Structure formats: structure tokens, C-alpha cells
PDB file of C-alpha atoms in Angstrom:
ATOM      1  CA  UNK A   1     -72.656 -32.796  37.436  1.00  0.00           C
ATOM      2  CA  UNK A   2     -73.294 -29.157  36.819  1.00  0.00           C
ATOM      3  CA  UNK A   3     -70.028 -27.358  33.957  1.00  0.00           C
ATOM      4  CA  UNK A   4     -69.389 -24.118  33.790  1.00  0.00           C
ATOM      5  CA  UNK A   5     -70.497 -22.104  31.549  1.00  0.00           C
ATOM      6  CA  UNK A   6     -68.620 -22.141  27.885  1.00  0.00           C
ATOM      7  CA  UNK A   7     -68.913 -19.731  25.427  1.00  0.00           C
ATOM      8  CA  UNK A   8     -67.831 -21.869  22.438  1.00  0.00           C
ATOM      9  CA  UNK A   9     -68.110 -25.887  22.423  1.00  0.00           C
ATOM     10  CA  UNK A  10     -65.154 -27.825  22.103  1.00  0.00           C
ATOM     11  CA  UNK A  11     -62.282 -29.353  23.929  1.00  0.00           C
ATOM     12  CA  UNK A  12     -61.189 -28.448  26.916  1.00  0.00           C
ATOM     13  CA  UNK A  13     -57.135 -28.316  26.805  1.00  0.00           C
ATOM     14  CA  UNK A  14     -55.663 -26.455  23.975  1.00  0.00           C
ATOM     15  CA  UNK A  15     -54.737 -28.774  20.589  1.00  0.00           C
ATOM     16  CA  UNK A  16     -51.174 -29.199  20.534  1.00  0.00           C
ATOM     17  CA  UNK A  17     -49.888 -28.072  17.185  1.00  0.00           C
ATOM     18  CA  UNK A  18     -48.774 -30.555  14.780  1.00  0.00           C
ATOM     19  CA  UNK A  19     -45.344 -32.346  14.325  1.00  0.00           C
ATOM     20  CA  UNK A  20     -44.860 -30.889  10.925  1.00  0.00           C
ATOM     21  CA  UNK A  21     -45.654 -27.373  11.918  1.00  0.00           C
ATOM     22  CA  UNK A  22     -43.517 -27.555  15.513  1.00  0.00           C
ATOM     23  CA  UNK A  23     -40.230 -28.215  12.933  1.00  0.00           C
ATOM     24  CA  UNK A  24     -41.230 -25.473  11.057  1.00  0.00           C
ATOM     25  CA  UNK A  25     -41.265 -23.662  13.577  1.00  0.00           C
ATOM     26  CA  UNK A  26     -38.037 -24.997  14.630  1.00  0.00           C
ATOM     27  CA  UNK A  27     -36.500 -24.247  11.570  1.00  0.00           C
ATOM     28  CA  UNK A  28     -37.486 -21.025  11.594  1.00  0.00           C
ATOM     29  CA  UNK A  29     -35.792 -20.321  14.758  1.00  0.00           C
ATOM     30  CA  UNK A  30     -32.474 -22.508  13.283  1.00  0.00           C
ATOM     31  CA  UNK A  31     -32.119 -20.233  10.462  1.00  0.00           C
ATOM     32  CA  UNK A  32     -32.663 -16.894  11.985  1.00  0.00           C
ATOM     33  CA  UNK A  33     -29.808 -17.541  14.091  1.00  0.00           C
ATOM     34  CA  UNK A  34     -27.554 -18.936  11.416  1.00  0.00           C
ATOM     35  CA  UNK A  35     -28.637 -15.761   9.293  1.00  0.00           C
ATOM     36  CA  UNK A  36     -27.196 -13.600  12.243  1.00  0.00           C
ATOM     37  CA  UNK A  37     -24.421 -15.989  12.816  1.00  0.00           C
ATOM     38  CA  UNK A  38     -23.143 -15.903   8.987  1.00  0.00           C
ATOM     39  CA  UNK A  39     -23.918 -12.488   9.166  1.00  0.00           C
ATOM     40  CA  UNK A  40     -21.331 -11.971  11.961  1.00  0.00           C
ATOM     41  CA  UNK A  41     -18.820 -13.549   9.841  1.00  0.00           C
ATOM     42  CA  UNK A  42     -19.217 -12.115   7.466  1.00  0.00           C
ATOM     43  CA  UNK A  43     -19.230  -8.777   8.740  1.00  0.00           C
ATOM     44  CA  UNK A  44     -15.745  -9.042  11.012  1.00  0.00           C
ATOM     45  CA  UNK A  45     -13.584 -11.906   9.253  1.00  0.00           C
ATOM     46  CA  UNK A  46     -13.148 -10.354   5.864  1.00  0.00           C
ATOM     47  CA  UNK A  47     -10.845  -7.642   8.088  1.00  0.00           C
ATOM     48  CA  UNK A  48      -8.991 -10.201  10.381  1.00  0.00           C
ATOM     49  CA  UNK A  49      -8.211 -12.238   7.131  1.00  0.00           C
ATOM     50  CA  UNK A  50      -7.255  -9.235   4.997  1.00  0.00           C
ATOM     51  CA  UNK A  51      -5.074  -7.875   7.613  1.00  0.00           C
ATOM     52  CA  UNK A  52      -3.505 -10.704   8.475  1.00  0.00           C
ATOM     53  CA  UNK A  53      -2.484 -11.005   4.439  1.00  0.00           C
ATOM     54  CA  UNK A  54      -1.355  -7.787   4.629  1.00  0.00           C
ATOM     55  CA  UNK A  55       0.947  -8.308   7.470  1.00  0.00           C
ATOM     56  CA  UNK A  56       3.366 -10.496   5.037  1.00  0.00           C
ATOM     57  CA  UNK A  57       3.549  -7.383   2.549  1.00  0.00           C
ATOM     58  CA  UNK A  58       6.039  -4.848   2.525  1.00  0.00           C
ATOM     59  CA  UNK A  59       6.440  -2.161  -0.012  1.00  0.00           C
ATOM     60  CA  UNK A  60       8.198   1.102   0.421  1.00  0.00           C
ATOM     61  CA  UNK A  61      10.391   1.449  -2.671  1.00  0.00           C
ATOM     62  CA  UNK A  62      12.648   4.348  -2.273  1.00  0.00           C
ATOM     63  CA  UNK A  63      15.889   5.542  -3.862  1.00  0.00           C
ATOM     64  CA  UNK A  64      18.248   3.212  -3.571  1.00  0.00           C
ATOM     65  CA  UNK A  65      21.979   1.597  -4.728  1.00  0.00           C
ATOM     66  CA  UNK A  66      20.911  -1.164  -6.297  1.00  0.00           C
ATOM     67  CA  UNK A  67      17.517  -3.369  -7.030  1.00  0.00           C
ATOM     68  CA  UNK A  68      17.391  -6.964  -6.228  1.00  0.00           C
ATOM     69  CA  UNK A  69      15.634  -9.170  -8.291  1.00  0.00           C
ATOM     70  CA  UNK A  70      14.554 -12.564  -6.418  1.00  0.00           C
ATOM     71  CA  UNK A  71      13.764 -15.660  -8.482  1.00  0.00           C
ATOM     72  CA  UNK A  72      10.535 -17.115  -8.296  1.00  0.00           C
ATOM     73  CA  UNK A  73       8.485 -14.757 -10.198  1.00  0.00           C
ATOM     74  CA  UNK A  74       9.205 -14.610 -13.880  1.00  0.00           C
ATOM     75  CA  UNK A  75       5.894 -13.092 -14.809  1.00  0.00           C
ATOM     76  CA  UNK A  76       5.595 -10.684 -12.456  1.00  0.00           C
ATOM     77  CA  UNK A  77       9.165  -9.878 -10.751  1.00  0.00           C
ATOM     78  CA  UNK A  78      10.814  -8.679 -13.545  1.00  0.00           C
ATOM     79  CA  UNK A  79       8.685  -6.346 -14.969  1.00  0.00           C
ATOM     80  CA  UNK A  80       8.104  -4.333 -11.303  1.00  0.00           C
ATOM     81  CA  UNK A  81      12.164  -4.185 -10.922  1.00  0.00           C
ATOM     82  CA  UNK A  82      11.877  -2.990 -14.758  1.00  0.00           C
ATOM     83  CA  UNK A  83       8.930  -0.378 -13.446  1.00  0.00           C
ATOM     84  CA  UNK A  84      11.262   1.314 -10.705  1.00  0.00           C
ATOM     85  CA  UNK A  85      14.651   1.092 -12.531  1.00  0.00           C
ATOM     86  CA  UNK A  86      12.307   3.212 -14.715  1.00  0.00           C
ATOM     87  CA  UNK A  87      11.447   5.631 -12.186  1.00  0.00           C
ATOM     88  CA  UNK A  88      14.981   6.232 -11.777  1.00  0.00           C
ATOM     89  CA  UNK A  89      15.265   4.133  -8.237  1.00  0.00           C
ATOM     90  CA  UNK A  90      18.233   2.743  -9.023  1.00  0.00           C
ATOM     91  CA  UNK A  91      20.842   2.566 -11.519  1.00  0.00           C
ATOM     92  CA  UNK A  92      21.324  -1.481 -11.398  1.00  0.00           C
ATOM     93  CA  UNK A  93      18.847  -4.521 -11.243  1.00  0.00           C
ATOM     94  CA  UNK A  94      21.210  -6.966  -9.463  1.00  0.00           C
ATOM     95  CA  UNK A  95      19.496 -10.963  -9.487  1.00  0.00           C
ATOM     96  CA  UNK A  96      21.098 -14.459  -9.028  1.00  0.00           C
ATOM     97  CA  UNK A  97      21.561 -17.279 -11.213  1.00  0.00           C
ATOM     98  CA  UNK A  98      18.781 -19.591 -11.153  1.00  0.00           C
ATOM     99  CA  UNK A  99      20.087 -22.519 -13.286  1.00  0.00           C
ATOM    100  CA  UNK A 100      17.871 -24.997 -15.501  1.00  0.00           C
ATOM    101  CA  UNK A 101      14.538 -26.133 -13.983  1.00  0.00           C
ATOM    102  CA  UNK A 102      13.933 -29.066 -14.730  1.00  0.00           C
ATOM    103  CA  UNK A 103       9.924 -29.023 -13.788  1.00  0.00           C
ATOM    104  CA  UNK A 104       9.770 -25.695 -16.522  1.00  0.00           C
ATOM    105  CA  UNK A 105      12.090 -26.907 -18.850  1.00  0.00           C
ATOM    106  CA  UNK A 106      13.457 -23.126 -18.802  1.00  0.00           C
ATOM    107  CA  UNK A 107      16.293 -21.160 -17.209  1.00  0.00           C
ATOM    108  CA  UNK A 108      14.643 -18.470 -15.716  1.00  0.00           C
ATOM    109  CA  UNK A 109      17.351 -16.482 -15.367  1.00  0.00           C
ATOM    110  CA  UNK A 110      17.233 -15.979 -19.432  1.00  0.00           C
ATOM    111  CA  UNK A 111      13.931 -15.510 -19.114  1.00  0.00           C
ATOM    112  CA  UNK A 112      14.270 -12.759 -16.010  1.00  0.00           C
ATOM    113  CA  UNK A 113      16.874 -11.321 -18.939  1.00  0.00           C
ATOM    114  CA  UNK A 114      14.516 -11.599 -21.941  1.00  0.00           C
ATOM    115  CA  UNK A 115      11.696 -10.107 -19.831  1.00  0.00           C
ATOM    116  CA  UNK A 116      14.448  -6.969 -18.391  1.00  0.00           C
ATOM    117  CA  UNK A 117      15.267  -5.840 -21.764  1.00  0.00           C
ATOM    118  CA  UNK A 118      11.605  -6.167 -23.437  1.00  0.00           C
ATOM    119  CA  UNK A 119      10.979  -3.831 -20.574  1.00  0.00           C
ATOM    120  CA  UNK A 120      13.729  -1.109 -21.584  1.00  0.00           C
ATOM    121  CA  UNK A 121      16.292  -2.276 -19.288  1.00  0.00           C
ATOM    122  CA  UNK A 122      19.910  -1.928 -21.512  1.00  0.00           C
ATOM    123  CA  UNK A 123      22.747  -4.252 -20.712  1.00  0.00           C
ATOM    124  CA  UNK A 124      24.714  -1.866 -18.622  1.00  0.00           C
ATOM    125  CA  UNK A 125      21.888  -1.317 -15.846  1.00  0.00           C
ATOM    126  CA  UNK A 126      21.887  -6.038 -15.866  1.00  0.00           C
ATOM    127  CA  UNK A 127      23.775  -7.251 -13.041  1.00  0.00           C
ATOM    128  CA  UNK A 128      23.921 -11.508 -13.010  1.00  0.00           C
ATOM    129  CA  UNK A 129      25.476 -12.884 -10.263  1.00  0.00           C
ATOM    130  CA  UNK A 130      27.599 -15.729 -10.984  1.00  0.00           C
ATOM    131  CA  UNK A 131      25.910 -17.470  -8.005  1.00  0.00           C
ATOM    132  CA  UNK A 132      23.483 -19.934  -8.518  1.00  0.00           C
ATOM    133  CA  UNK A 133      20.343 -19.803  -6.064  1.00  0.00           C
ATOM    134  CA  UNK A 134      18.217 -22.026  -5.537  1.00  0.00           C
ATOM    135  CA  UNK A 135      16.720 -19.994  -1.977  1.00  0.00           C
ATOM    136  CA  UNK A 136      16.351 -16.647  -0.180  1.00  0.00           C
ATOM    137  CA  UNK A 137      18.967 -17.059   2.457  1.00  0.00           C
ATOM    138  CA  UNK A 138      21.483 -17.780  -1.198  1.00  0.00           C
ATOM    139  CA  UNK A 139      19.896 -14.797  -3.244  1.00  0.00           C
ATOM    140  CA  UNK A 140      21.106 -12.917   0.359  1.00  0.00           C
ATOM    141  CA  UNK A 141      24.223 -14.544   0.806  1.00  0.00           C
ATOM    142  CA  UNK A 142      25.267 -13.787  -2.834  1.00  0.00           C
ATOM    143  CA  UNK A 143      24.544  -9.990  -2.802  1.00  0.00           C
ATOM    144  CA  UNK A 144      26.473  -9.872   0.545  1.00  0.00           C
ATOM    145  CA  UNK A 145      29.442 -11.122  -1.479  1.00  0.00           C
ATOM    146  CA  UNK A 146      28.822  -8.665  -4.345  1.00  0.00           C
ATOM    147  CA  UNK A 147      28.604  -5.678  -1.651  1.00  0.00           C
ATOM    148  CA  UNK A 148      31.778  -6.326   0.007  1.00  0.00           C
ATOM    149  CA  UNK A 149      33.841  -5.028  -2.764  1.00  0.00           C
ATOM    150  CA  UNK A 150      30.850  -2.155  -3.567  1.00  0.00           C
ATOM    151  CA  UNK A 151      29.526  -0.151  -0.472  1.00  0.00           C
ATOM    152  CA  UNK A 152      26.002   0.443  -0.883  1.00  0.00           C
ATOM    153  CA  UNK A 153      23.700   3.115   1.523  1.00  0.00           C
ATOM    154  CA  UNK A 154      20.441   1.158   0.459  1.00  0.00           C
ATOM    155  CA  UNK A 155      19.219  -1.794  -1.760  1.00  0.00           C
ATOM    156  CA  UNK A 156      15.678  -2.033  -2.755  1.00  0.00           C
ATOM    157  CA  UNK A 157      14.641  -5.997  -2.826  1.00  0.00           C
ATOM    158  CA  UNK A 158      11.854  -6.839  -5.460  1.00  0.00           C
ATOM    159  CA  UNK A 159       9.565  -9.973  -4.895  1.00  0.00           C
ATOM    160  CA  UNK A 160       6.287 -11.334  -4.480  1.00  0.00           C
ATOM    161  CA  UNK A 161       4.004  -9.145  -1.953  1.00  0.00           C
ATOM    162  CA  UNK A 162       3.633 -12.515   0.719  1.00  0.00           C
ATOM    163  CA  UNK A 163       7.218 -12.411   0.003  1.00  0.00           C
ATOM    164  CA  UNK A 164       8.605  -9.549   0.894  1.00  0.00           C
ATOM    165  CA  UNK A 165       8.527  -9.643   5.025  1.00  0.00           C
ATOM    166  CA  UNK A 166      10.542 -12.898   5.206  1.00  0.00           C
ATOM    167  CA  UNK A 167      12.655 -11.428   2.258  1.00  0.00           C
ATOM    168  CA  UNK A 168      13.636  -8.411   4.492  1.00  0.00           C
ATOM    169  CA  UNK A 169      14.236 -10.332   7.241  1.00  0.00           C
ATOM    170  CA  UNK A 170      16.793 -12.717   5.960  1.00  0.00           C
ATOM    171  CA  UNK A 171      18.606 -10.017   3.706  1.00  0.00           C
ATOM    172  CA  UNK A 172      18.856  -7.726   6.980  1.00  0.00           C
ATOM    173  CA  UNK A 173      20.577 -10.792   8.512  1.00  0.00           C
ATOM    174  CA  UNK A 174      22.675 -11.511   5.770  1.00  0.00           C
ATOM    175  CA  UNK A 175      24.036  -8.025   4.998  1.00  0.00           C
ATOM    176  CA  UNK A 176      24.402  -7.234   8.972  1.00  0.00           C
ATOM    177  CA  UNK A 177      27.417  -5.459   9.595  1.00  0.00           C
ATOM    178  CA  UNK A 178      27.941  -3.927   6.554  1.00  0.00           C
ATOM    179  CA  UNK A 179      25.925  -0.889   7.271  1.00  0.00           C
ATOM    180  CA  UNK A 180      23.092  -1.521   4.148  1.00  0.00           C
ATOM    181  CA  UNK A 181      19.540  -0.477   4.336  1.00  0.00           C
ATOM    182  CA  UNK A 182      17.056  -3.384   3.424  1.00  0.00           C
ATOM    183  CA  UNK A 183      14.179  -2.087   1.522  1.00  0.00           C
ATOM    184  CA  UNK A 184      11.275  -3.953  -0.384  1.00  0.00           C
ATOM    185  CA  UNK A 185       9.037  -3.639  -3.055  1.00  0.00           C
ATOM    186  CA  UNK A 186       5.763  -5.931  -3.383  1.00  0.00           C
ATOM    187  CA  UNK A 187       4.955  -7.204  -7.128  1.00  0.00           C
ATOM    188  CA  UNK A 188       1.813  -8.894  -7.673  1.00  0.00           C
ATOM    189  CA  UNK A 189       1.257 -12.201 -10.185  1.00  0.00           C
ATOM    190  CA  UNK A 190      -1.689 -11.447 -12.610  1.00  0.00           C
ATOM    191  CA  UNK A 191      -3.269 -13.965 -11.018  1.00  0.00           C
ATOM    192  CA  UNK A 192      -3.350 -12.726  -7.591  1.00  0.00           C
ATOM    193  CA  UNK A 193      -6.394 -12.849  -5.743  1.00  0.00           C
ATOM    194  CA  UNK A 194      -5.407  -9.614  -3.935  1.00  0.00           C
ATOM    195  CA  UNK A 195      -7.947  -9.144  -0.424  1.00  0.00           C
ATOM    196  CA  UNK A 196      -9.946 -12.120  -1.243  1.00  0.00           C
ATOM    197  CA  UNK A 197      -6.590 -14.699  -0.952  1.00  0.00           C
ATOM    198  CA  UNK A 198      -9.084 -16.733   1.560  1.00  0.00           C
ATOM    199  CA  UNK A 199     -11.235 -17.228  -1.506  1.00  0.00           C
ATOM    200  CA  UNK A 200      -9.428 -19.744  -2.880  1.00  0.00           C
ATOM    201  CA  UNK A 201      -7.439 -22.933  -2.425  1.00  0.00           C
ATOM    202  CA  UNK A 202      -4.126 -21.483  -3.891  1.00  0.00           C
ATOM    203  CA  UNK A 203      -4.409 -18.598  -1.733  1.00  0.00           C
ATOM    204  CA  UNK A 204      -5.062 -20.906   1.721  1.00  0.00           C
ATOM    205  CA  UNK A 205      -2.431 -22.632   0.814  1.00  0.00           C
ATOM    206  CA  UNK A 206       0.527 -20.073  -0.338  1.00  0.00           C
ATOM    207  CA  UNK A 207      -0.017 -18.222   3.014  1.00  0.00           C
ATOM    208  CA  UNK A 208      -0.436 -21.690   4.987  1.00  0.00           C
ATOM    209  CA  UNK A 209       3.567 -22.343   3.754  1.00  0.00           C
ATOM    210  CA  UNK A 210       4.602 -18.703   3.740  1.00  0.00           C
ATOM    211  CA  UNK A 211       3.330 -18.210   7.536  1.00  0.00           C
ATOM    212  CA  UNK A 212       5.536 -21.701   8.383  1.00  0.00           C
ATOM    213  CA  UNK A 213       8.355 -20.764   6.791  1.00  0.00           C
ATOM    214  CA  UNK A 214       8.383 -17.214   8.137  1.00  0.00           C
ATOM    215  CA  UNK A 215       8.022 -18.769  11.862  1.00  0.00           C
ATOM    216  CA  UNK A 216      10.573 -21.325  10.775  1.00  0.00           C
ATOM    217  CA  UNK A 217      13.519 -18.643   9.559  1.00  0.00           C
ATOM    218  CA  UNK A 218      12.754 -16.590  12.096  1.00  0.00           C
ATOM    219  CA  UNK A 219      13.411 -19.789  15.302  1.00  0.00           C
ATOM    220  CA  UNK A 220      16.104 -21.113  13.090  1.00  0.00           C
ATOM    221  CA  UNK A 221      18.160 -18.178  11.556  1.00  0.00           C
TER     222      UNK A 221
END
């Protein structure tokens, strides 16, 4: 039987490569797209997360009546109602009493006090409710009490920055009807992660509870 012609001897069909170079191959092609894929990620969730972060904070201090100091932030809180009392914001830091905790072994209202006049705050500006706190919604409920007998135009409520929109909420629903403007200022823990919250497992978790409890107030109250 006649072939035809061939320039070069050898098989006929084409060697199939091998196994080990069709998975390189393979993974070649895997992590390409997982470079483009991560890079996508990358490239539009660092906004969506930031900006979602950012939609718990509110700060826009202005002049006000009176600054309220919420528990919960002894080494941070303090020293920003301190900074605009400074600034000449208010006249008065106004806070709640917080009573002994027990998990601290400290009453951080003596420390809120001890931390107010290291910052330059003199007795006269201090205003300590008799109230003791031990939430928002009762930091709220006792400056409503302290306002009836003292018409205020504005207060100017200091707390943590993933604080303050659930803080204005509830103090604008506590103080309705008596014709008070609900402002807040954001004060940051040295420790705060700032725009990279997502970064780490405190930060996942603080605005896991904070988004929960915002949804919750905001069904219940």
C-alpha cells in the first residue's frame, strides 16, 4: 500500500501532552481568574464596607446648650466632650451615673470625672445626673428629666463614632416634644481601626451588634 508523502517521520496523530503538564496548564488558567477575581474585590469592597461603617457615624458638633457625655467610653469619651467644651461649644458637660462595675472593678463615672478635670474642665461646667444608667434609652430618659425644668435650643451628644446614629435616634425620641435639637459628635478609641474595621475580628463583630441593635430600637421603640 502506497503513503503519502511525509516530510518528517514519525507518528501520525499528534502526542497528547502529558498529565502533569495539562494541570499546569489548568492551573494556570485557575489562577488567572482568581487573580482577576481577588482583584475585583479588592478593587470595589473596600468602598461598600467603608461606607457602610460610615453610615453608623454622625458628627456635626455645633454650638449648643449643653454636651452629653454617654458612658461606655472612658478612654476616649471624655476627653472629646473635654475637646469641644474647650472650643467653647457649650458651657456644661451633662453625663449619667454609671454605678460600680463589677467586671472593671471601677466606677466610671469617677473616672469620666477624673478624666474631665485632667482635661481643664472646672467643677462648675460638671453636670452628674443623679440617675444611674446602665443604657442609651436611660442616659435619654434622664436628660429629658433634667430639661424639663431647663429649656434648651440644642444639646450636642458625645459618644463612640458607630455610636452616634442609634444615639440620635433614641435621644430625638426621648426629648420629643420638648422642642430640643439632637446633635452628635463622633469620638474615636485609640484603638480604632478607623476604614479598615473589616480587618479585624473586633471590628466584624462591634458593627455585627451595633447594626442589630440599631434595627432592633428602631422596630421596637
Amino acid at each position: 500500500m502506497n503513503r503519502p508523502n511525509r516530510l518528517t517521520d514519525g507518528p501520525w496523530m499528534p502526542i497528547p501532552p502529558s498529565p502533569l503538564l495539562r494541570a499546569a496548564r489548568r492551573l494556570a488558567v485557575v489562577a488567572a481568574v482568581s487573580a482577576v477575581a481577588f482583584g475585583l474585590v479588592v478593587a470595589f469592597h473596600r468602598p461598600i464596607l467603608v461606607s457602610y461603617a460610615r453610615f453608623f457615624e454622625i458628627d456635626e458638633p455645633m454650638e449648643s446648650d449643653l454636651i452629653v457625655l454617654l458612658m461606655g467610653g472612658p478612654d476616649h469619651r471624655p476627653a472629646k466632650a473635654a475637646e469641644l467644651w474647650r472650643l467653647g461649644l457649650a458651657p456644661r458637660i451633662v453625663f449619667g451615673s454609671s454605678g460600680l462595675a463589677l467586671a472593671e472593678l471601677t466606677d466610671e463615672t469617677k473616672l469620666t470625672m477624673s478624666v474631665l478635670r485632667r482635661e481643664g474642665v472646672p467643677e462648675s461646667a460638671i453636670v452628674r445626673l443623679p440617675n444611674r444608667v446602665t443604657s442609651t434609652r436611660d442616659e435619654a430618659q434622664a436628660v429629658a428629666a433634667y430639661l424639663a425644668g431647663r429649656p434648651a435650643r440644642r444639646i450636642l451628644v458625645v459618644s463612640s463614632g458607630f455610636h452616634t446614629r442609634r444615639a440620635r435616634w433614641i435621644f430625638e425620641r426621648e426629648l420629643e416634644g420638648l422642642g430640643v435639637e439632637v446633635r452628635t459628635a463622633a469620638a474615636h478609641a485609640p484603638d480604632d481601626p478607623g476604614d479598615d474595621w473589616y480587618r479585624t475580628d473586633e471590628g466584624l463583630i462591634l458593627y455585627f451588634i451595633e447594626s442589630i441593635k440599631l434595627l432592633a430600637y428602631r422596630i421596637l421603640y
